[in-house]
Amino acid sequence: MTTPDLTAPSNFIKTIIEEDLKTKKYDNRVHTRFPPEPNGYLHIGHAKSICLNFGIAKEFNGLCNLRMDDTNPTKEEAEYVESIKADVRWLGFDWQERMYYASDYFGRFYECAVELIKKGRAYVCDLTPDEMRHYRGTLTEPGKESPFRNRSVEENLDLFERMRAGDFSDGSRTLRAKIDMSSGNINMRDPVIYRILHAEHHRTGDKWCIYPMYDFAHCISDSIERITHSICTLEFEDHRPLYDWFLNELNLYHPQQIEFARLNLSHTIMSKRKFIQLVEGGYVLGWDDPRMPTISGLRRRGYTSEAIRNFAERIGVAKRESTVDIALLEHCIREDLNKRAPRVMAVLRPLKVTIDNYPEDNTEELDAINNPEDPDMGTRKVPFSRVLYIEEDDFQEEPQKGFFRLSPGREVRLRYAYFIKCVNVVKDDSGKITEVRCTYDPATRGGDSPDGRKVKATLHWVSARHALDAEARLYDHLLLKEDANDVAEGQDFKSIINSGSLEILTACKLEPSLANTKAGDRYQFERLGYFCADRDSLKDKLIFNRTVTLKDTWAKVQKKGQ
Ligand code: ATP
Ligand code: MG
């Protein structure tokens, strides 16, 4: 575990907590929770909430619970529970023994509902969902009271008991809080607190055929766990009066709900429900497809938990919705990998280069620096021989204006090796260049010329005889548009999916030092980007995901803004 970052910037939530500590509102306790619904894999937005909740607990010497908000039986699966635990752990947080399930509180929720009925604060209603909608009113018009609102306590207790016993069909009755049908806040217009649903639950099986609604279950769960600060996203702001109403009416321990703006990222969707459509519709290859903004997708793509935590810290918390440029997330991973990823040479689109004046069977071991940012990472040997590969686009037969790399008659440096000069070009019948012939200058070994001769480009390369085969998967944004809602009339986000978001290159060549690469190992391929070995790698063919390119568009934007 990392030590608390005492320099972490303040935010309005911390200010509230500091104030509560001063006034001893919760006897000096700080206890938060992260309460995901296990209906999908977590995404980078959840990471923000995880970092916030666990981060605050750590900073104030408090505790943070992990709670599965599993009150909705039809959508939840055990697979999701496991993925959530793995993701929170990977992000670097520890709930110790405090892993809870809202479904463990079903008995308690039921008792609370009975108590509300006894107090005359809840009633069984027979309106159909359509009728209920009609009775609810609108933002500008008050609602109408249900004809079942004034049932006696005895009748309500009997009906609710029979709802639980399974006497009624799905949707035929609900239990509703008796609050105020003319409230300006629609959430307070006699909200449903229990519904009938004959559905199997992943933990309680068929024990229950009535299930509590989110607003009712959530505040009671927080109360049972003696949470002090119940931090949630802005869309629950209008639900806070209801949160408070339930706890007051039930006379229960009362946490403070605090709302913050959810994370939106450009070029990205951020909803488990939409991810399911991507996965099931075959738009991506699974929940952890490296194009997905899921935590498991980012991990597979090569993101580090440090970079994600740093990103969460940088975006901060606010009270107003906004969209964060995905370039900032990319900037954070680049910054981290720049420090830790060893540099290696890899050629993604190989073009054969033969050095005519280099001895046929000779091999030399040249010294290469593992990370110029970190001298402790040392050096390694890279083999050089007569036949090499360079990047296809590092050669132009007729160089365009501004192209300074290899072309006929021109000299360039091969990194850590020699100056080479192109003397000839070999083509196949179709006119495609299949090989470039060069000569080298033995006096430039290591990449420096003793006579001070300058070259305008340094290329990366791999010795053909020593190269390892690899596949590289290059990713681009999942959405073509910055804003996921920027779609034509009647269309949804699927209409702006970037069909070019995955490019697979199958003939890549790597320097031999990568022979013992394991899944998850990260490198900088010089001049190309950061790459992470995928778990699909084969014995004789490594597979790499490109985590991010080297071009930092965020840094550029920042500079311009200065
Ligand atoms: P989704 O729409 O993706 O399913 P959700 O809000 O329904 O998201 P939950 O599992 O209910 O997902 O969320 C668990 C916690 O994560 C909640 O406290 C929620 O406020 C928070 N959260 C969800 N999405 C974001 C986001 N984009 N940014 C910050 N916090 C988020
Ligand atoms: Mg939810």
Coordinates of C-alpha atoms and ligand atoms in Angstrom, one line a residue:
M1 CA 0.0 0.0 0.0
T2 CA 1.1 3.5 -0.7
T3 CA 1.5 6.0 2.1
P4 CA -1.1 8.8 2.4
D5 CA -0.4 11.7 0.2
L6 CA -0.4 14.6 2.6
T7 CA 0.1 17.1 -0.1
A8 CA -3.2 16.1 -1.8
P9 CA -5.1 19.3 -2.7
S10 CA -8.1 20.2 -0.8
N11 CA -11.7 20.1 -2.2
F12 CA -15.1 21.0 -0.9
I13 CA -15.8 17.5 0.4
K14 CA -12.6 17.5 2.5
T15 CA -13.6 21.0 3.8
I16 CA -17.0 19.6 5.0
I17 CA -15.3 16.7 6.7
E18 CA -12.7 18.9 8.4
E19 CA -15.6 21.0 9.7
D20 CA -17.4 17.9 11.0
L21 CA -14.2 16.8 12.7
K22 CA -14.0 20.2 14.4
T23 CA -17.5 20.1 15.7
K24 CA -17.2 16.4 16.6
K25 CA -20.4 15.6 14.6
Y26 CA -19.4 12.0 14.2
D27 CA -17.1 11.6 17.3
N28 CA -14.0 12.2 15.2
R29 CA -14.9 9.3 12.9
V30 CA -14.6 9.4 9.1
H31 CA -16.2 6.4 7.5
T32 CA -16.9 6.3 3.8
R33 CA -18.0 3.5 1.4
F34 CA -17.9 2.6 -2.3
P35 CA -21.2 1.1 -3.3
P36 CA -21.2 -0.2 -6.8
E37 CA -24.2 -2.1 -8.3
P38 CA -22.7 -5.4 -9.5
N39 CA -24.4 -5.1 -13.0
G40 CA -21.2 -4.7 -15.0
Y41 CA -17.5 -4.0 -14.9
L42 CA -16.2 -0.8 -13.3
H43 CA -15.1 2.1 -15.4
I44 CA -12.7 5.0 -15.0
G45 CA -15.6 7.1 -13.6
H46 CA -15.9 4.5 -10.8
A47 CA -12.1 4.8 -10.3
K48 CA -12.7 8.5 -9.5
S49 CA -15.2 7.6 -6.9
I50 CA -13.0 4.8 -5.5
C51 CA -10.0 7.1 -5.2
L52 CA -12.2 9.7 -3.6
N53 CA -13.8 7.4 -1.0
F54 CA -10.8 5.3 -0.1
G55 CA -8.5 8.3 -0.4
I56 CA -10.5 10.4 2.0
A57 CA -10.7 7.5 4.5
K58 CA -6.9 7.1 4.3
E59 CA -6.2 10.9 4.6
F60 CA -8.4 11.3 7.7
N61 CA -7.4 8.0 9.3
G62 CA -10.8 6.6 8.7
L63 CA -12.3 3.6 7.1
C64 CA -13.9 2.8 3.7
N65 CA -16.2 -0.1 3.1
L66 CA -16.8 -1.9 -0.1
R67 CA -20.5 -2.6 -0.5
M68 CA -22.2 -4.4 -3.3
D69 CA -25.5 -2.5 -3.9
D70 CA -27.2 -5.7 -5.0
T71 CA -30.9 -4.9 -4.4
N72 CA -31.8 -5.5 -8.1
P73 CA -32.0 -9.2 -8.6
T74 CA -32.4 -9.5 -12.4
K75 CA -29.3 -7.6 -13.4
E76 CA -26.6 -8.9 -11.1
E77 CA -24.1 -11.6 -11.5
A78 CA -21.4 -13.1 -9.4
E79 CA -18.8 -12.5 -12.2
Y80 CA -19.3 -8.8 -11.8
V81 CA -18.8 -9.0 -8.0
E82 CA -15.4 -10.7 -8.5
S83 CA -14.3 -8.2 -11.2
I84 CA -15.2 -5.3 -8.9
K85 CA -13.2 -6.7 -6.1
A86 CA -10.2 -7.3 -8.4
D87 CA -10.4 -3.7 -9.8
V88 CA -10.6 -2.0 -6.4
R89 CA -7.7 -4.1 -5.1
W90 CA -5.6 -3.4 -8.3
L91 CA -6.2 0.3 -7.8
G92 CA -4.4 -0.1 -4.5
F93 CA -7.2 0.0 -2.0
D94 CA -8.0 -2.3 0.8
W95 CA -11.4 -2.7 2.4
Q96 CA -9.9 -5.2 4.9
E97 CA -12.8 -7.2 6.4
R98 CA -15.4 -4.7 5.5
M99 CA -16.9 -6.2 2.3
Y100 CA -20.7 -5.9 2.5
Y101 CA -23.7 -6.7 0.4
A102 CA -26.9 -4.7 0.6
S103 CA -28.7 -8.0 0.1
D104 CA -27.5 -9.0 3.6
Y105 CA -29.7 -6.3 4.9
F106 CA -32.9 -7.5 3.2
G107 CA -34.4 -8.6 6.6
R108 CA -33.6 -5.2 8.1
F109 CA -35.1 -3.3 5.1
Y110 CA -38.3 -5.3 5.5
E111 CA -38.5 -4.4 9.2
C112 CA -38.0 -0.8 8.4
A113 CA -40.8 -0.9 5.9
V114 CA -43.1 -2.5 8.5
E115 CA -42.2 0.2 10.9
L116 CA -43.1 2.9 8.4
I117 CA -46.5 1.2 7.8
K118 CA -47.1 1.1 11.6
K119 CA -46.3 4.8 11.8
G120 CA -48.8 5.5 9.0
R121 CA -45.9 6.6 6.8
A122 CA -46.2 3.9 4.1
Y123 CA -49.1 2.2 2.3
V124 CA -49.7 -0.6 -0.2
C125 CA -50.8 0.8 -3.5
D126 CA -52.6 -1.1 -6.3
L127 CA -52.1 1.5 -9.1
T128 CA -50.4 0.1 -12.2
P129 CA -47.1 1.6 -13.3
D130 CA -48.9 3.6 -15.9
E131 CA -51.5 4.9 -13.6
M132 CA -48.8 5.8 -11.1
R133 CA -47.0 7.8 -13.6
H134 CA -50.2 9.6 -14.5
Y135 CA -50.9 10.4 -10.8
R136 CA -47.3 11.6 -10.2
G137 CA -47.8 14.9 -12.0
T138 CA -45.0 16.8 -13.6
L139 CA -42.4 19.4 -12.8
T140 CA -45.0 22.1 -13.1
E141 CA -48.1 20.3 -11.9
P142 CA -48.6 18.7 -8.5
G143 CA -49.4 15.0 -8.3
K144 CA -52.7 13.4 -7.3
E145 CA -53.1 11.2 -4.3
S146 CA -53.5 7.5 -4.9
P147 CA -57.0 6.1 -4.1
F148 CA -55.2 3.5 -1.9
R149 CA -53.3 6.1 0.1
N150 CA -55.6 6.0 3.1
R151 CA -55.8 2.3 3.7
S152 CA -55.7 1.4 7.4
V153 CA -52.4 0.4 9.1
E154 CA -53.9 -3.2 9.6
E155 CA -54.8 -3.6 6.0
N156 CA -51.4 -2.3 4.9
L157 CA -49.6 -4.7 7.2
D158 CA -51.7 -7.6 6.0
L159 CA -51.2 -6.7 2.3
F160 CA -47.4 -6.1 2.7
E161 CA -47.1 -9.4 4.5
R162 CA -48.9 -11.1 1.6
M163 CA -46.7 -9.3 -0.9
R164 CA -43.7 -10.9 0.8
A165 CA -45.4 -14.3 0.9
G166 CA -45.8 -14.3 -2.8
D167 CA -49.6 -13.9 -3.0
F168 CA -49.4 -11.3 -5.8
S169 CA -48.0 -11.1 -9.2
D170 CA -45.1 -8.9 -10.4
G171 CA -46.0 -5.3 -10.6
S172 CA -49.5 -5.7 -9.3
R173 CA -48.8 -3.8 -6.0
T174 CA -46.1 -1.7 -4.5
L175 CA -45.4 -0.3 -1.1
R176 CA -45.1 3.5 -1.1
A177 CA -43.9 6.1 1.3
K178 CA -46.6 8.5 2.3
I179 CA -45.0 11.9 2.0
D180 CA -46.4 14.6 -0.2
M181 CA -48.0 14.3 -3.6
S182 CA -47.7 18.1 -4.2
S183 CA -44.1 18.4 -3.2
G184 CA -42.0 20.5 -5.6
N185 CA -39.5 17.6 -5.6
I186 CA -41.0 14.7 -7.6
N187 CA -38.9 12.2 -5.6
M188 CA -41.0 13.1 -2.6
R189 CA -44.3 12.3 -4.2
D190 CA -45.0 9.1 -2.4
P191 CA -42.1 7.1 -3.9
V192 CA -42.2 3.4 -4.3
I193 CA -40.1 1.7 -1.6
Y194 CA -40.8 -2.0 -2.4
R195 CA -41.9 -3.8 -5.6
I196 CA -42.9 -7.3 -6.3
L197 CA -40.5 -9.2 -8.4
H198 CA -40.5 -13.0 -8.6
A199 CA -36.8 -13.3 -9.5
E200 CA -33.8 -15.3 -8.4
H201 CA -31.2 -13.2 -6.6
H202 CA -27.5 -14.1 -6.9
R203 CA -27.1 -14.4 -3.2
T204 CA -30.6 -14.8 -1.6
G205 CA -31.9 -17.1 -4.2
D206 CA -35.7 -17.2 -4.2
K207 CA -36.1 -16.2 -0.5
W208 CA -37.6 -12.9 -1.5
C209 CA -40.1 -11.9 -4.1
I210 CA -40.3 -8.3 -3.0
Y211 CA -37.2 -6.1 -3.4
P212 CA -36.5 -2.6 -2.0
M213 CA -35.9 0.4 -4.2
Y214 CA -32.5 2.1 -4.3
D215 CA -33.4 5.2 -2.3
F216 CA -34.8 3.2 0.5
A217 CA -32.1 0.6 0.7
H218 CA -29.2 2.9 0.2
C219 CA -29.7 5.2 3.2
I220 CA -30.5 2.3 5.5
S221 CA -27.4 0.5 4.3
D222 CA -25.3 3.6 5.0
S223 CA -26.9 3.9 8.4
I224 CA -26.4 0.2 9.3
E225 CA -22.7 0.5 8.4
R226 CA -22.4 3.8 10.4
I227 CA -21.1 5.6 7.4
T228 CA -20.3 9.3 8.3
H229 CA -20.1 10.8 4.8
S230 CA -22.1 9.2 2.0
I231 CA -20.4 10.5 -1.1
C232 CA -22.3 10.1 -4.4
T233 CA -22.8 11.7 -7.8
L234 CA -24.8 14.8 -8.5
E235 CA -27.8 13.0 -9.9
F236 CA -28.7 12.1 -6.3
E237 CA -28.8 15.6 -5.1
D238 CA -32.6 15.7 -5.6
H239 CA -32.9 12.4 -3.7
R240 CA -31.2 13.7 -0.6
P241 CA -34.4 15.0 1.0
L242 CA -35.7 11.5 0.6
Y243 CA -32.6 10.0 2.1
D244 CA -33.0 12.3 5.0
W245 CA -36.8 11.7 5.3
F246 CA -36.4 7.9 5.6
L247 CA -33.7 8.1 8.2
N248 CA -35.6 10.7 10.2
E249 CA -38.9 8.8 10.1
L250 CA -37.1 5.6 11.1
N251 CA -35.2 7.4 13.8
L252 CA -31.9 5.9 12.6
Y253 CA -28.3 6.9 12.8
H254 CA -27.9 9.5 10.1
P255 CA -24.9 9.8 7.7
Q256 CA -24.4 13.0 5.6
Q257 CA -25.0 12.6 1.9
I258 CA -22.6 14.8 -0.2
E259 CA -22.8 15.0 -4.0
F260 CA -20.1 15.6 -6.5
A261 CA -20.0 15.8 -10.4
R262 CA -19.4 12.5 -12.1
L263 CA -16.5 12.1 -14.5
N264 CA -17.2 12.3 -18.2
L265 CA -14.4 11.7 -20.7
S266 CA -14.3 12.9 -24.2
H267 CA -14.5 10.3 -27.0
T268 CA -15.8 7.8 -24.4
I269 CA -19.0 6.5 -23.1
M270 CA -19.3 5.9 -19.4
S271 CA -22.1 3.6 -18.5
K272 CA -22.2 0.0 -17.7
R273 CA -25.5 -0.3 -19.5
K274 CA -24.0 1.0 -22.7
F275 CA -20.9 -1.2 -22.2
I276 CA -23.2 -4.2 -22.2
Q277 CA -24.4 -3.2 -25.6
L278 CA -20.9 -2.9 -26.9
V279 CA -19.9 -6.3 -25.5
E280 CA -23.1 -8.2 -26.5
G281 CA -23.2 -6.4 -29.9
G282 CA -19.7 -7.5 -30.7
Y283 CA -18.4 -4.0 -31.1
V284 CA -15.5 -4.9 -28.8
L285 CA -14.1 -8.2 -27.8
G286 CA -15.2 -8.2 -24.1
W287 CA -15.4 -6.1 -21.0
D288 CA -11.6 -5.9 -20.8
D289 CA -11.1 -5.0 -24.5
P290 CA -8.2 -2.5 -24.3
R291 CA -10.5 0.1 -26.1
M292 CA -13.0 0.0 -23.2
P293 CA -12.8 2.7 -20.5
T294 CA -13.3 -0.1 -18.0
I295 CA -10.7 -0.5 -15.3
S296 CA -10.0 -4.0 -16.6
G297 CA -9.7 -2.6 -20.2
L298 CA -7.3 0.1 -19.1
R299 CA -5.3 -2.4 -17.1
R300 CA -5.0 -4.8 -20.1
R301 CA -4.1 -1.8 -22.3
G302 CA -1.1 -1.2 -20.0
Y303 CA -2.3 1.6 -17.7
T304 CA -0.8 1.5 -14.2
S305 CA -2.9 2.1 -11.1
E306 CA -0.5 4.9 -10.2
A307 CA -1.4 6.8 -13.4
I308 CA -5.1 6.3 -12.8
R309 CA -4.9 7.5 -9.2
N310 CA -2.9 10.4 -10.3
F311 CA -5.5 11.2 -12.9
A312 CA -8.3 11.1 -10.3
E313 CA -6.3 13.5 -8.1
R314 CA -5.7 15.9 -10.9
I315 CA -9.3 16.2 -12.1
G316 CA -10.4 16.8 -8.5
V317 CA -14.0 17.0 -7.4
A318 CA -16.5 19.6 -8.4
K319 CA -20.1 20.5 -7.9
R320 CA -20.7 21.0 -11.6
E321 CA -20.8 18.5 -14.5
S322 CA -18.0 18.8 -17.1
T323 CA -16.2 16.6 -19.6
V324 CA -12.5 15.9 -19.1
D325 CA -10.3 15.7 -22.2
I326 CA -9.1 12.1 -22.7
A327 CA -5.8 13.6 -23.6
L328 CA -5.3 14.3 -19.9
L329 CA -5.7 10.6 -19.0
E330 CA -3.2 9.7 -21.7
H331 CA -0.8 12.4 -20.4
C332 CA -0.9 10.8 -16.9
I333 CA 0.0 7.3 -18.2
R334 CA 2.7 8.7 -20.4
E335 CA 4.2 10.6 -17.5
D336 CA 4.3 7.4 -15.4
L337 CA 5.6 5.1 -18.1
N338 CA 8.2 7.6 -19.0
K339 CA 9.7 7.0 -15.6
R340 CA 9.4 3.3 -15.4
A341 CA 9.2 1.7 -18.8
P342 CA 12.4 0.4 -20.3
R343 CA 13.2 1.6 -23.8
V344 CA 13.5 -1.1 -26.5
M345 CA 13.6 -1.2 -30.3
A346 CA 10.8 -2.7 -32.2
V347 CA 9.8 -2.3 -35.8
L348 CA 6.0 -2.4 -36.5
R349 CA 6.0 -2.3 -40.3
P350 CA 9.3 -3.8 -41.3
L351 CA 11.4 -2.8 -44.3
K352 CA 14.5 -4.9 -45.0
V353 CA 17.8 -3.1 -45.1
T354 CA 21.0 -4.8 -46.2
I355 CA 24.4 -3.2 -45.4
D356 CA 26.4 -4.1 -48.4
N357 CA 29.8 -3.5 -46.9
Y358 CA 29.1 -5.3 -43.6
P359 CA 30.7 -8.7 -43.2
E360 CA 28.1 -11.5 -44.1
D361 CA 28.2 -13.5 -40.8
N362 CA 29.3 -10.9 -38.4
T363 CA 27.3 -9.9 -35.3
E364 CA 28.2 -7.1 -32.9
E365 CA 26.8 -6.4 -29.5
L366 CA 26.1 -2.7 -29.1
D367 CA 25.3 -0.9 -25.9
A368 CA 21.9 0.6 -25.5
I369 CA 20.5 2.7 -22.6
N370 CA 17.5 1.2 -20.9
N371 CA 16.0 4.5 -19.7
P372 CA 17.6 7.9 -20.2
E373 CA 15.2 9.1 -17.4
D374 CA 16.6 6.7 -14.9
P375 CA 20.4 5.8 -15.1
D376 CA 19.8 3.0 -12.4
M377 CA 18.0 1.0 -15.1
G378 CA 21.4 0.5 -16.8
T379 CA 22.2 -0.7 -20.3
R380 CA 21.8 -3.7 -22.4
K381 CA 23.3 -5.3 -25.5
V382 CA 21.6 -5.1 -28.9
P383 CA 22.9 -7.3 -31.7
F384 CA 23.7 -5.7 -35.0
S385 CA 24.3 -7.6 -38.3
R386 CA 24.2 -7.2 -42.0
V387 CA 20.5 -7.5 -42.5
L388 CA 18.2 -5.2 -40.5
Y389 CA 14.7 -4.0 -40.4
I390 CA 13.7 -0.4 -40.2
E391 CA 10.2 1.2 -40.2
E392 CA 8.6 1.3 -43.7
D393 CA 7.7 4.9 -43.3
D394 CA 11.3 5.9 -42.4
F395 CA 12.2 5.5 -46.0
Q396 CA 11.0 7.5 -49.0
E397 CA 12.4 6.9 -52.5
E398 CA 11.5 10.4 -53.5
P399 CA 11.6 12.4 -50.3
Q400 CA 8.7 14.8 -49.8
K401 CA 9.5 18.3 -48.6
G402 CA 10.5 18.2 -44.9
F403 CA 11.3 14.4 -44.9
F404 CA 14.8 14.0 -43.4
R405 CA 14.9 10.3 -42.9
L406 CA 16.4 7.7 -45.2
S407 CA 16.2 8.1 -49.0
P408 CA 18.6 7.4 -51.9
G409 CA 22.0 9.0 -51.4
R410 CA 21.1 10.2 -47.9
E411 CA 22.9 9.3 -44.6
V412 CA 21.1 8.7 -41.3
R413 CA 22.0 7.4 -37.9
L414 CA 20.9 4.0 -36.7
R415 CA 20.4 4.4 -32.9
Y416 CA 23.3 3.1 -30.9
A417 CA 24.9 1.7 -34.1
Y418 CA 26.3 3.4 -37.2
F419 CA 25.6 6.0 -39.8
I420 CA 24.3 4.3 -42.9
K421 CA 23.7 5.7 -46.4
C422 CA 21.2 4.4 -48.9
V423 CA 22.9 3.3 -52.2
N424 CA 20.1 1.3 -53.9
V425 CA 16.5 0.3 -53.8
V426 CA 15.1 -3.2 -54.7
K427 CA 11.5 -3.6 -56.0
D428 CA 9.3 -6.5 -56.8
D429 CA 7.4 -6.9 -60.1
S430 CA 4.6 -4.6 -58.9
G431 CA 7.1 -1.8 -58.2
K432 CA 6.8 -2.2 -54.4
I433 CA 10.0 -1.5 -52.5
T434 CA 11.1 -4.8 -50.9
E435 CA 14.6 -3.9 -49.7
V436 CA 16.9 -1.0 -49.3
R437 CA 20.6 -1.4 -49.9
C438 CA 23.0 0.7 -47.8
T439 CA 26.6 1.1 -46.8
Y440 CA 27.8 1.8 -43.3
D441 CA 30.7 3.9 -42.0
P442 CA 32.6 1.7 -39.5
A443 CA 34.1 4.9 -37.9
T444 CA 30.7 5.9 -36.6
R445 CA 30.3 3.0 -34.2
G446 CA 27.9 3.8 -31.3
G447 CA 26.3 6.5 -33.5
D448 CA 28.8 9.3 -33.4
S449 CA 30.9 10.5 -36.3
P450 CA 34.5 11.3 -35.4
D451 CA 34.7 14.0 -38.1
G452 CA 31.7 15.9 -36.7
R453 CA 29.6 15.0 -39.7
K454 CA 25.9 15.6 -39.0
V455 CA 22.8 13.6 -40.0
K456 CA 19.3 14.9 -39.7
A457 CA 17.6 11.7 -38.5
T458 CA 18.1 8.8 -36.1
L459 CA 16.2 5.6 -36.8
H460 CA 15.3 2.6 -34.7
W461 CA 16.1 -0.8 -36.2
V462 CA 16.2 -4.5 -35.4
S463 CA 18.7 -7.1 -36.6
A464 CA 16.8 -9.5 -38.9
R465 CA 18.6 -12.6 -37.8
H466 CA 18.0 -11.9 -34.1
A467 CA 14.5 -10.5 -34.3
L468 CA 11.5 -11.9 -32.4
D469 CA 8.2 -12.0 -34.2
A470 CA 5.4 -10.0 -32.7
E471 CA 1.9 -8.7 -33.3
A472 CA 1.0 -5.1 -32.3
R473 CA -2.6 -4.0 -31.6
L474 CA -2.9 -0.2 -32.1
Y475 CA -5.9 1.5 -30.5
D476 CA -7.7 4.7 -31.2
H477 CA -10.6 6.4 -29.6
L478 CA -13.8 4.3 -29.2
L479 CA -16.0 7.1 -30.4
L480 CA -15.5 9.3 -33.5
K481 CA -17.0 12.3 -31.8
E482 CA -15.8 14.0 -28.7
D483 CA -19.3 14.0 -27.2
A484 CA -21.1 10.7 -26.9
N485 CA -24.4 12.5 -27.3
D486 CA -23.4 14.1 -30.6
V487 CA -25.5 11.8 -32.7
A488 CA -28.0 12.2 -35.5
E489 CA -31.8 12.3 -34.7
G490 CA -33.0 8.9 -33.8
Q491 CA -29.5 7.4 -33.5
D492 CA -27.6 6.4 -30.4
F493 CA -23.9 6.2 -29.5
K494 CA -23.4 3.1 -31.6
S495 CA -23.7 5.2 -34.7
I496 CA -20.5 7.1 -33.8
I497 CA -18.4 4.1 -32.9
N498 CA -15.0 4.4 -34.5
S499 CA -14.7 1.4 -36.8
G500 CA -11.0 2.1 -37.1
S501 CA -10.4 1.9 -33.3
L502 CA -8.3 -1.3 -33.7
E503 CA -5.5 -1.9 -36.1
I504 CA -3.6 -5.1 -36.0
L505 CA -0.1 -5.4 -37.3
T506 CA 1.0 -9.0 -37.5
A507 CA 4.6 -8.8 -38.9
C508 CA 6.3 -6.8 -36.3
K509 CA 10.0 -7.4 -35.3
L510 CA 11.4 -6.9 -31.8
E511 CA 15.0 -6.8 -30.5
P512 CA 15.9 -10.1 -28.8
S513 CA 16.1 -8.7 -25.2
L514 CA 12.3 -9.0 -25.1
A515 CA 12.5 -12.8 -25.3
N516 CA 11.4 -13.3 -21.7
T517 CA 8.5 -10.9 -21.7
K518 CA 5.5 -11.8 -19.6
A519 CA 2.0 -10.6 -20.0
G520 CA 1.6 -7.2 -18.4
D521 CA 5.2 -6.1 -19.0
R522 CA 5.5 -2.6 -20.3
Y523 CA 8.0 -1.0 -22.6
Q524 CA 8.6 2.1 -24.6
F525 CA 9.1 1.1 -28.2
E526 CA 11.5 3.8 -29.2
R527 CA 9.8 6.5 -31.3
L528 CA 6.6 4.6 -31.4
G529 CA 4.8 4.6 -28.1
Y530 CA 4.3 2.6 -24.9
F531 CA 3.3 -1.0 -25.3
C532 CA 2.1 -3.7 -22.9
A533 CA 2.4 -7.4 -23.5
D534 CA -1.0 -9.0 -23.8
R535 CA -2.1 -12.3 -22.1
D536 CA -3.0 -13.6 -25.6
S537 CA 0.8 -13.8 -26.4
L538 CA 1.9 -17.1 -27.8
K539 CA 5.2 -18.9 -27.2
D540 CA 6.6 -17.9 -30.6
K541 CA 4.8 -14.7 -31.0
L542 CA 4.4 -11.9 -28.5
I543 CA 1.3 -9.7 -28.7
F544 CA 1.5 -6.1 -27.6
N545 CA -1.2 -3.6 -26.9
R546 CA -0.2 0.0 -27.6
T547 CA -1.0 1.8 -24.4
V548 CA -0.5 5.2 -25.8
T549 CA 1.5 7.0 -28.4
L550 CA 4.4 9.3 -27.6
K551 CA 2.7 12.4 -28.9
D552 CA 1.4 14.3 -25.9
T553 CA -1.5 16.3 -27.2
W554 CA -2.4 17.4 -23.6
A555 CA 1.0 19.0 -23.0
K556 CA 0.6 20.8 -26.3
V557 CA -2.9 22.1 -25.3
Q558 CA -1.5 23.3 -22.0
K559 CA 1.3 25.1 -23.6
K560 CA -1.0 26.9 -26.0
G561 CA -3.2 28.0 -23.1
Q562 CA -0.3 29.6 -21.2
Ligands
ATP1 P1 -23.3 3.2 -14.6 O1 -24.2 4.2 -15.2 O2 -22.0 3.2 -15.3 O3 -23.9 1.9 -14.4 P2 -23.8 3.8 -11.9 O4 -23.8 5.2 -11.3 O5 -25.1 3.2 -12.1 O6 -22.9 3.9 -13.2 P3 -22.9 2.4 -9.6 O7 -22.4 1.0 -9.6 O8 -24.3 2.6 -9.1 O9 -22.8 2.8 -11.1 O10 -21.9 3.4 -9.0 C1 -21.1 3.1 -7.9 C2 -20.5 4.4 -7.4 O11 -19.7 5.0 -8.4 C3 -21.6 5.4 -7.1 O12 -21.3 6.0 -5.9 C4 -21.5 6.4 -8.2 O13 -21.9 7.7 -7.8 C5 -20.1 6.3 -8.7 N1 -19.9 6.6 -10.1 C6 -20.5 6.0 -11.1 N2 -20.2 6.6 -12.3 C7 -19.3 7.6 -12.0 C8 -18.6 8.6 -12.8 N3 -18.7 8.6 -14.1 N4 -17.9 9.5 -12.1 C9 -17.7 9.4 -10.8 N5 -18.4 8.5 -10.0 C10 -19.2 7.6 -10.6
MG2 MG -26.4 2.7 -10.5

